[in-house]
Tab-separated table of C-alpha atoms in Angstrom:
chain	number	residue	atom	x	y	z
A	26	UNK	CA	0.123	-0.197	-0.145
A	27	UNK	CA	2.773	2.559	1.017
A	28	UNK	CA	4.514	1.496	-2.289
A	29	UNK	CA	1.436	2.962	-4.404
A	30	UNK	CA	0.978	6.038	-2.523
A	31	UNK	CA	4.452	6.993	-2.704
A	32	UNK	CA	5.879	8.172	-6.376
A	33	UNK	CA	7.091	7.441	-9.402
A	34	UNK	CA	4.220	6.836	-10.608
A	35	UNK	CA	3.620	5.425	-14.637
A	36	UNK	CA	3.306	8.180	-16.610
A	37	UNK	CA	-0.174	7.755	-17.251
A	38	UNK	CA	-1.357	7.528	-13.688
A	39	UNK	CA	0.824	10.990	-13.130
A	40	UNK	CA	-0.915	13.082	-15.408
A	41	UNK	CA	-4.520	11.468	-15.010
A	42	UNK	CA	-4.501	12.108	-11.336
A	43	UNK	CA	-3.348	15.563	-12.143
A	44	UNK	CA	-5.780	16.127	-13.768
A	45	UNK	CA	-8.528	14.544	-11.311
A	46	UNK	CA	-7.371	16.131	-7.997
A	47	UNK	CA	-7.196	19.719	-10.388
A	48	UNK	CA	-11.071	18.929	-11.282
A	49	UNK	CA	-12.036	18.789	-7.757
A	50	UNK	CA	-10.149	21.703	-7.040
A	51	UNK	CA	-12.584	23.729	-9.811
A	52	UNK	CA	-15.824	22.021	-8.239
A	53	UNK	CA	-14.261	23.034	-4.545
A	54	UNK	CA	-14.096	26.854	-5.753
A	55	UNK	CA	-17.076	27.184	-7.281
A	56	UNK	CA	-18.561	26.173	-4.562
A	57	UNK	CA	-17.015	28.249	-2.235
A	58	UNK	CA	-18.091	31.545	-4.400
A	59	UNK	CA	-22.065	31.263	-3.581
A	60	UNK	CA	-21.146	30.329	0.748
A	61	UNK	CA	-17.885	32.732	0.966
A	62	UNK	CA	-20.470	35.458	-0.985
A	63	UNK	CA	-23.037	35.053	1.594
A	64	UNK	CA	-20.796	34.922	4.669
A	65	UNK	CA	-19.594	38.259	3.324
A	66	UNK	CA	-22.557	39.797	3.714
A	67	UNK	CA	-23.943	37.680	6.890
A	68	UNK	CA	-20.978	38.991	8.593
A	69	UNK	CA	-21.008	42.622	7.460
A	70	UNK	CA	-17.162	42.040	6.604
A	71	UNK	CA	-17.836	43.061	2.782
A	72	UNK	CA	-16.443	41.137	-0.172
A	73	UNK	CA	-12.997	43.294	-0.107
A	74	UNK	CA	-11.737	41.791	3.663
A	75	UNK	CA	-13.437	38.453	3.774
A	76	UNK	CA	-12.301	37.442	0.176
A	77	UNK	CA	-8.820	38.075	0.747
A	78	UNK	CA	-8.488	36.636	4.070
A	79	UNK	CA	-11.176	33.844	4.194
A	80	UNK	CA	-11.428	32.859	0.594
A	81	UNK	CA	-7.847	33.306	-0.003
A	82	UNK	CA	-7.019	30.329	2.819
A	83	UNK	CA	-9.611	28.758	1.489
A	84	UNK	CA	-8.968	28.536	-2.230
A	85	UNK	CA	-4.641	28.526	-1.333
A	86	UNK	CA	-5.275	25.238	0.791
A	87	UNK	CA	-4.237	23.178	-2.276
A	88	UNK	CA	-1.155	25.531	-2.992
A	89	UNK	CA	-0.155	25.280	0.732
A	90	UNK	CA	-0.535	21.165	0.877
A	91	UNK	CA	1.330	21.259	-2.520
A	92	UNK	CA	4.242	23.162	-0.684
A	93	UNK	CA	4.537	21.953	2.023
A	94	UNK	CA	4.245	18.245	0.639
A	95	UNK	CA	7.475	18.872	-2.064
A	96	UNK	CA	9.735	20.486	0.358
A	97	UNK	CA	9.285	17.566	2.559
A	98	UNK	CA	10.254	15.360	0.137
A	99	UNK	CA	13.798	16.670	-0.370
A	100	UNK	CA	11.680	18.690	-3.602
A	101	UNK	CA	12.227	22.040	-2.172
A	102	UNK	CA	12.182	23.559	-6.076
A	103	UNK	CA	9.139	22.167	-5.986
A	104	UNK	CA	7.832	23.588	-3.010
A	105	UNK	CA	9.434	27.169	-3.598
A	106	UNK	CA	8.226	26.888	-7.435
A	107	UNK	CA	4.575	26.113	-7.277
A	108	UNK	CA	3.860	29.221	-5.140
A	109	UNK	CA	5.563	32.131	-6.246
A	110	UNK	CA	4.420	30.448	-9.663
A	111	UNK	CA	0.947	29.905	-8.445
A	112	UNK	CA	1.013	33.916	-7.336
A	113	UNK	CA	1.593	34.076	-11.156
A	114	UNK	CA	-0.821	32.332	-12.628
A	115	UNK	CA	-3.733	33.822	-10.127
A	116	UNK	CA	-2.547	37.051	-10.926
A	117	UNK	CA	-3.452	36.527	-14.086
A	118	UNK	CA	-6.231	35.017	-12.811
A	119	UNK	CA	-7.518	38.793	-13.244
A	120	UNK	CA	-7.456	39.155	-16.728
A	121	UNK	CA	-9.489	36.016	-17.195
A	122	UNK	CA	-11.954	37.037	-15.191
A	123	UNK	CA	-12.122	40.785	-16.648
A	124	UNK	CA	-13.256	38.846	-19.871
A	125	UNK	CA	-16.024	37.797	-18.493
A	126	UNK	CA	-17.324	41.200	-17.169
A	127	UNK	CA	-19.525	42.438	-19.887
A	128	UNK	CA	-19.507	46.102	-18.825
A	129	UNK	CA	-16.395	47.519	-18.249
A	130	UNK	CA	-12.811	46.729	-17.116
A	131	UNK	CA	-13.290	44.719	-13.751
A	132	UNK	CA	-10.709	46.697	-11.666
A	133	UNK	CA	-12.171	50.021	-12.377
A	134	UNK	CA	-15.773	48.454	-10.794
A	135	UNK	CA	-14.111	46.875	-8.707
A	136	UNK	CA	-12.243	50.260	-6.862
A	137	UNK	CA	-11.630	49.115	-3.004
A	138	UNK	CA	-9.190	50.724	-0.497
A	139	UNK	CA	-8.677	47.124	0.615
A	140	UNK	CA	-7.811	45.737	-2.725
A	141	UNK	CA	-5.371	48.610	-2.969
A	142	UNK	CA	-3.643	48.074	0.244
A	143	UNK	CA	-3.624	43.625	-0.289
A	144	UNK	CA	-1.583	44.403	-3.595
A	145	UNK	CA	0.997	46.585	-1.788
A	146	UNK	CA	1.227	43.855	1.076
A	147	UNK	CA	1.655	41.139	-1.554
A	148	UNK	CA	4.521	43.471	-2.893
A	149	UNK	CA	5.998	43.990	0.407
A	150	UNK	CA	6.002	40.116	0.842
A	151	UNK	CA	7.438	38.785	-2.625
A	152	UNK	CA	10.074	41.715	-2.436
A	153	UNK	CA	11.112	39.863	1.162
A	154	UNK	CA	11.207	36.419	-0.531
A	155	UNK	CA	13.850	37.567	-3.194
A	156	UNK	CA	15.705	39.239	-0.258
A	157	UNK	CA	15.894	36.169	1.797
A	158	UNK	CA	17.291	34.126	-1.293
A	159	UNK	CA	20.397	36.410	-1.253
A	160	UNK	CA	20.787	37.182	2.925
A	161	UNK	CA	22.648	35.008	4.621
A	162	UNK	CA	21.776	31.317	4.984
A	163	UNK	CA	21.244	31.499	8.968
A	164	UNK	CA	18.799	29.935	10.622
A	165	UNK	CA	17.097	30.521	13.809
A	166	UNK	CA	15.432	27.596	15.267
A	167	UNK	CA	14.670	26.073	11.982
A	168	UNK	CA	14.290	29.023	10.462
A	169	UNK	CA	15.474	31.369	8.089
A	170	UNK	CA	15.198	35.166	9.277
A	171	UNK	CA	12.746	36.082	6.350
A	172	UNK	CA	9.929	33.504	7.597
A	173	UNK	CA	9.445	35.156	10.647
A	174	UNK	CA	9.573	38.493	8.455
A	175	UNK	CA	7.013	37.112	6.527
A	176	UNK	CA	4.689	36.266	9.115
A	177	UNK	CA	5.300	39.354	10.983
A	178	UNK	CA	4.544	41.465	7.753
A	179	UNK	CA	1.232	39.827	7.056
A	180	UNK	CA	-0.391	39.857	10.190
A	181	UNK	CA	0.838	43.580	10.752
A	182	UNK	CA	-0.341	44.196	7.164
A	183	UNK	CA	-3.737	42.778	7.872
A	184	UNK	CA	-4.111	44.994	10.839
A	185	UNK	CA	-3.516	48.149	9.051
A	186	UNK	CA	-5.981	46.920	6.107
A	187	UNK	CA	-8.742	46.198	8.642
A	188	UNK	CA	-7.931	49.640	10.509
A	189	UNK	CA	-8.413	51.818	7.172
A	190	UNK	CA	-11.452	49.637	5.988
A	191	UNK	CA	-13.169	51.196	9.488
A	192	UNK	CA	-12.669	54.822	8.601
A	193	UNK	CA	-10.844	54.988	5.263
A	194	UNK	CA	-8.859	58.409	4.258
A	195	UNK	CA	-9.047	57.105	0.693
A	196	UNK	CA	-12.141	56.385	-0.875
A	197	UNK	CA	-12.541	55.592	-5.103
A	198	UNK	CA	-14.360	57.714	-6.903
A	199	UNK	CA	-18.047	56.164	-7.707
A	200	UNK	CA	-18.606	56.362	-11.203
A	201	UNK	CA	-21.693	54.502	-13.454
A	202	UNK	CA	-19.532	51.953	-14.037
A	203	UNK	CA	-18.637	51.150	-10.271
A	204	UNK	CA	-20.306	48.313	-8.453
A	205	UNK	CA	-20.720	48.902	-4.576
A	206	UNK	CA	-20.017	45.759	-1.851
A	207	UNK	CA	-23.553	45.859	-0.602
A	208	UNK	CA	-25.359	43.007	0.483
A	209	UNK	CA	-27.516	41.060	-1.959
A	210	UNK	CA	-29.499	37.704	-2.354
A	211	UNK	CA	-27.951	34.309	-2.397
A	212	UNK	CA	-31.017	32.252	-3.355
A	213	UNK	CA	-31.242	28.984	-0.864
A	214	UNK	CA	-28.245	30.021	0.780
A	215	UNK	CA	-29.367	32.938	2.571
A	216	UNK	CA	-32.443	30.951	4.900
A	217	UNK	CA	-29.340	28.617	6.221
A	218	UNK	CA	-27.703	29.074	9.599
A	219	UNK	CA	-24.420	30.812	9.958
A	220	UNK	CA	-23.077	27.835	11.778
A	221	UNK	CA	-24.079	25.914	8.364
A	222	UNK	CA	-22.817	28.052	6.257
A	223	UNK	CA	-19.075	28.227	7.926
A	224	UNK	CA	-19.595	24.320	8.609
A	225	UNK	CA	-19.959	23.845	4.383
A	226	UNK	CA	-17.142	26.483	3.809
A	227	UNK	CA	-14.811	24.711	5.675
A	228	UNK	CA	-15.644	21.381	4.466
A	229	UNK	CA	-15.158	22.247	0.827
A	230	UNK	CA	-12.181	23.890	1.471
A	231	UNK	CA	-10.886	20.505	3.579
A	232	UNK	CA	-11.823	18.766	-0.498
A	233	UNK	CA	-9.627	21.240	-2.129
A	234	UNK	CA	-6.776	20.422	-0.058
A	235	UNK	CA	-6.753	17.117	-0.558
A	236	UNK	CA	-6.553	18.254	-4.052
A	237	UNK	CA	-3.775	19.671	-3.222
A	238	UNK	CA	-2.086	17.006	-1.443
A	239	UNK	CA	-3.030	14.295	-4.853
A	240	UNK	CA	-1.365	17.363	-7.306
A	241	UNK	CA	2.048	17.392	-5.448
A	242	UNK	CA	2.770	13.716	-5.412
A	243	UNK	CA	1.601	13.522	-8.936
A	244	UNK	CA	4.143	15.988	-9.692
A	245	UNK	CA	6.584	14.786	-7.735
A	246	UNK	CA	6.012	11.423	-10.051
A	247	UNK	CA	6.565	13.598	-13.637
A	248	UNK	CA	9.810	15.010	-12.552
A	249	UNK	CA	10.934	11.615	-11.831
A	250	UNK	CA	9.623	9.726	-14.780
A	251	UNK	CA	9.672	12.636	-17.201
A	252	UNK	CA	13.022	14.601	-16.416
A	253	UNK	CA	11.438	17.985	-16.909
A	254	UNK	CA	12.921	20.389	-14.879
A	255	UNK	CA	11.721	21.725	-11.192
A	256	UNK	CA	11.018	25.778	-12.373
A	257	UNK	CA	9.074	24.571	-15.199
A	258	UNK	CA	7.329	21.557	-13.078
A	259	UNK	CA	6.690	23.986	-10.370
A	260	UNK	CA	6.036	27.004	-11.693
A	261	UNK	CA	4.142	26.097	-14.643
A	262	UNK	CA	2.058	23.338	-14.275
A	263	UNK	CA	2.038	23.291	-10.067
A	264	UNK	CA	1.657	27.024	-10.052
A	265	UNK	CA	-1.758	26.810	-13.079
A	266	UNK	CA	-3.104	24.409	-11.179
A	267	UNK	CA	-2.683	26.312	-7.844
A	268	UNK	CA	-4.219	29.084	-9.400
A	269	UNK	CA	-7.022	27.772	-10.641
A	270	UNK	CA	-9.520	28.263	-7.656
A	271	UNK	CA	-8.291	31.807	-7.865
A	272	UNK	CA	-9.509	31.910	-11.474
A	273	UNK	CA	-12.672	29.698	-10.613
A	274	UNK	CA	-13.394	31.854	-8.013
A	275	UNK	CA	-12.889	35.118	-9.937
A	276	UNK	CA	-15.028	34.493	-13.020
A	277	UNK	CA	-17.687	32.924	-10.843
A	278	UNK	CA	-17.855	36.046	-9.076
A	279	UNK	CA	-17.881	38.530	-11.944
A	280	UNK	CA	-20.867	36.060	-13.461
A	281	UNK	CA	-22.874	36.402	-9.597
A	282	UNK	CA	-21.967	40.671	-9.970
A	283	UNK	CA	-19.171	40.451	-6.957
A	284	UNK	CA	-16.163	42.045	-8.816
A	285	UNK	CA	-14.900	43.229	-5.828
A	286	UNK	CA	-14.922	39.788	-4.735
A	287	UNK	CA	-12.987	38.758	-7.555
A	288	UNK	CA	-10.130	40.962	-6.877
A	289	UNK	CA	-10.019	40.143	-3.318
A	290	UNK	CA	-10.187	36.366	-3.485
A	291	UNK	CA	-6.831	36.821	-5.696
A	292	UNK	CA	-5.290	39.018	-4.030
A	293	UNK	CA	-5.813	37.570	-1.116
A	294	UNK	CA	-5.041	34.089	-2.483
A	295	UNK	CA	-1.751	35.805	-4.009
A	296	UNK	CA	-0.656	36.799	-0.409
A	297	UNK	CA	-1.530	33.967	1.479
A	298	UNK	CA	0.603	31.421	-1.334
A	299	UNK	CA	3.302	33.942	-0.246
A	300	UNK	CA	3.314	32.735	3.409
A	301	UNK	CA	3.476	29.153	1.686
A	302	UNK	CA	7.280	29.487	1.514
A	303	UNK	CA	7.154	29.817	5.095
A	304	UNK	CA	5.396	26.097	5.047
A	305	UNK	CA	8.091	25.260	2.646
A	306	UNK	CA	11.143	26.971	5.121
A	307	UNK	CA	9.060	24.809	7.765
A	308	UNK	CA	8.838	21.453	5.457
A	309	UNK	CA	12.047	21.676	3.996
A	310	UNK	CA	15.204	19.924	6.490
A	311	UNK	CA	17.471	20.544	4.320
A	312	UNK	CA	18.519	24.315	5.669
A	313	UNK	CA	16.713	27.555	4.310
A	314	UNK	CA	14.020	26.922	0.940
A	315	UNK	CA	15.031	30.593	0.187
A	316	UNK	CA	18.452	29.604	-0.759
A	317	UNK	CA	17.136	26.000	-2.122
A	318	UNK	CA	15.683	27.759	-5.245
A	319	UNK	CA	17.669	28.626	-8.416
A	320	UNK	CA	17.482	30.733	-11.084
A	321	UNK	CA	14.351	29.937	-12.970
A	322	UNK	CA	12.419	30.320	-8.876
A	323	UNK	CA	13.991	33.810	-8.506
A	324	UNK	CA	12.911	34.813	-12.339
A	325	UNK	CA	9.769	33.372	-11.985
A	326	UNK	CA	9.311	35.246	-7.851
A	327	UNK	CA	10.238	38.710	-10.083
A	328	UNK	CA	8.328	37.844	-12.724
A	329	UNK	CA	5.665	38.221	-10.132
A	330	UNK	CA	6.399	41.034	-8.563
A	331	UNK	CA	6.197	42.393	-11.527
A	332	UNK	CA	3.037	41.587	-12.499
A	333	UNK	CA	1.531	42.625	-8.937
A	334	UNK	CA	2.864	46.474	-9.707
A	335	UNK	CA	1.321	45.854	-12.779
A	336	UNK	CA	-2.039	45.293	-11.521
A	337	UNK	CA	-1.608	47.054	-8.672
A	338	UNK	CA	-1.222	50.202	-11.047
A	339	UNK	CA	-4.611	48.841	-13.116
A	340	UNK	CA	-6.409	49.306	-9.946
A	341	UNK	CA	-5.339	52.636	-9.404
A	342	UNK	CA	-5.569	53.964	-12.855
A	343	UNK	CA	-9.011	52.587	-13.501
A	344	UNK	CA	-9.068	52.777	-16.793
A	345	UNK	CA	-13.043	51.934	-18.329
A	346	UNK	CA	-12.357	50.061	-21.167
A	347	UNK	CA	-8.948	48.645	-23.434
A	348	UNK	CA	-8.354	46.600	-26.025
A	349	UNK	CA	-10.002	44.087	-26.312
A	350	UNK	CA	-12.433	44.505	-23.458
A	351	UNK	CA	-9.375	44.534	-21.420
A	352	UNK	CA	-7.661	47.302	-19.632
A	353	UNK	CA	-3.659	47.950	-20.001
A	354	UNK	CA	-2.890	46.028	-16.913
A	355	UNK	CA	-4.307	42.457	-18.300
A	356	UNK	CA	-2.503	42.785	-21.492
A	357	UNK	CA	0.237	43.612	-19.662
A	358	UNK	CA	-0.108	40.186	-17.332
A	359	UNK	CA	-1.481	38.241	-20.075
A	360	UNK	CA	1.953	38.601	-21.953
A	361	UNK	CA	3.961	38.373	-19.196
A	362	UNK	CA	2.487	35.389	-18.156
A	363	UNK	CA	2.516	33.840	-21.694
A	364	UNK	CA	6.322	35.017	-22.069
A	365	UNK	CA	7.514	33.786	-17.997
A	366	UNK	CA	6.079	30.303	-19.573
A	367	UNK	CA	7.906	29.948	-22.803
A	368	UNK	CA	11.512	30.944	-21.132
A	369	UNK	CA	10.873	28.542	-17.879
A	370	UNK	CA	9.885	25.377	-21.210
A	371	UNK	CA	13.753	26.327	-22.561
């Protein structure tokens, strides 16, 4: 039995399990959209903060498990690549969701101080990750100091964002295309008790996490059987599947008329994916995961940093309409991700 659960597996098994687990994460994420949108209104937290924290956590569970399993299995480059590759792919999901927003550029309609601040927080987290790779490799209690800094930066950022939301010193100018975050009807879910909604939200999140465990093992098997580079498997293949929950969540949220939730789910999920590096640092016993990252992993980190800056610029500029119904940032995101993937393949 242990041999069956331990890769490498035959190539057909690896591909089949990879695709099956990816499908499970997608279907689970669709259900999370409806539950999360209802809970955002029921708790009064609003789509931006609820989406970034709880949605981000639930949709990042698969990525957390992927990074932990691969790092513990002596594949730190896979774990690191999954975390930062997922951020790049999930940021591209904003452009995908924008294509489903019929009226105007998604970033224009989803103007939110919380989303802007989460974008700034993500830039800080990715910068810390890069600094960790160039800093001395000393550890404290088995972890690199940057891991502690990442956790402190994330918690401090959440505190500041929550305070800013309570009495915002800055507000986006409302236009005819701005869709405000206001409570709306959710069908049968409005008749459910809050406890039932929370339980269902947690159960679906665990299902998504289980999918992440299978994906991690299948990715290790693909690496061993095919001889593909860890950078490509981790950042492109695992990263793309890691991004599926946020992509589906963003598209579904747009179709439900919750654009603020769509952006928040991506930025919140990305911020938690940056913390995946801390999980990987804990699981990896061969030293610092930041120093195990190779050239390809650092390249993907820098790419994700650039893409986040482009998205933040789009949220600030709020272009109402651009090329092909996408804002300038959507074109930049799609083009950058395509170039990154091409570089990793070569």
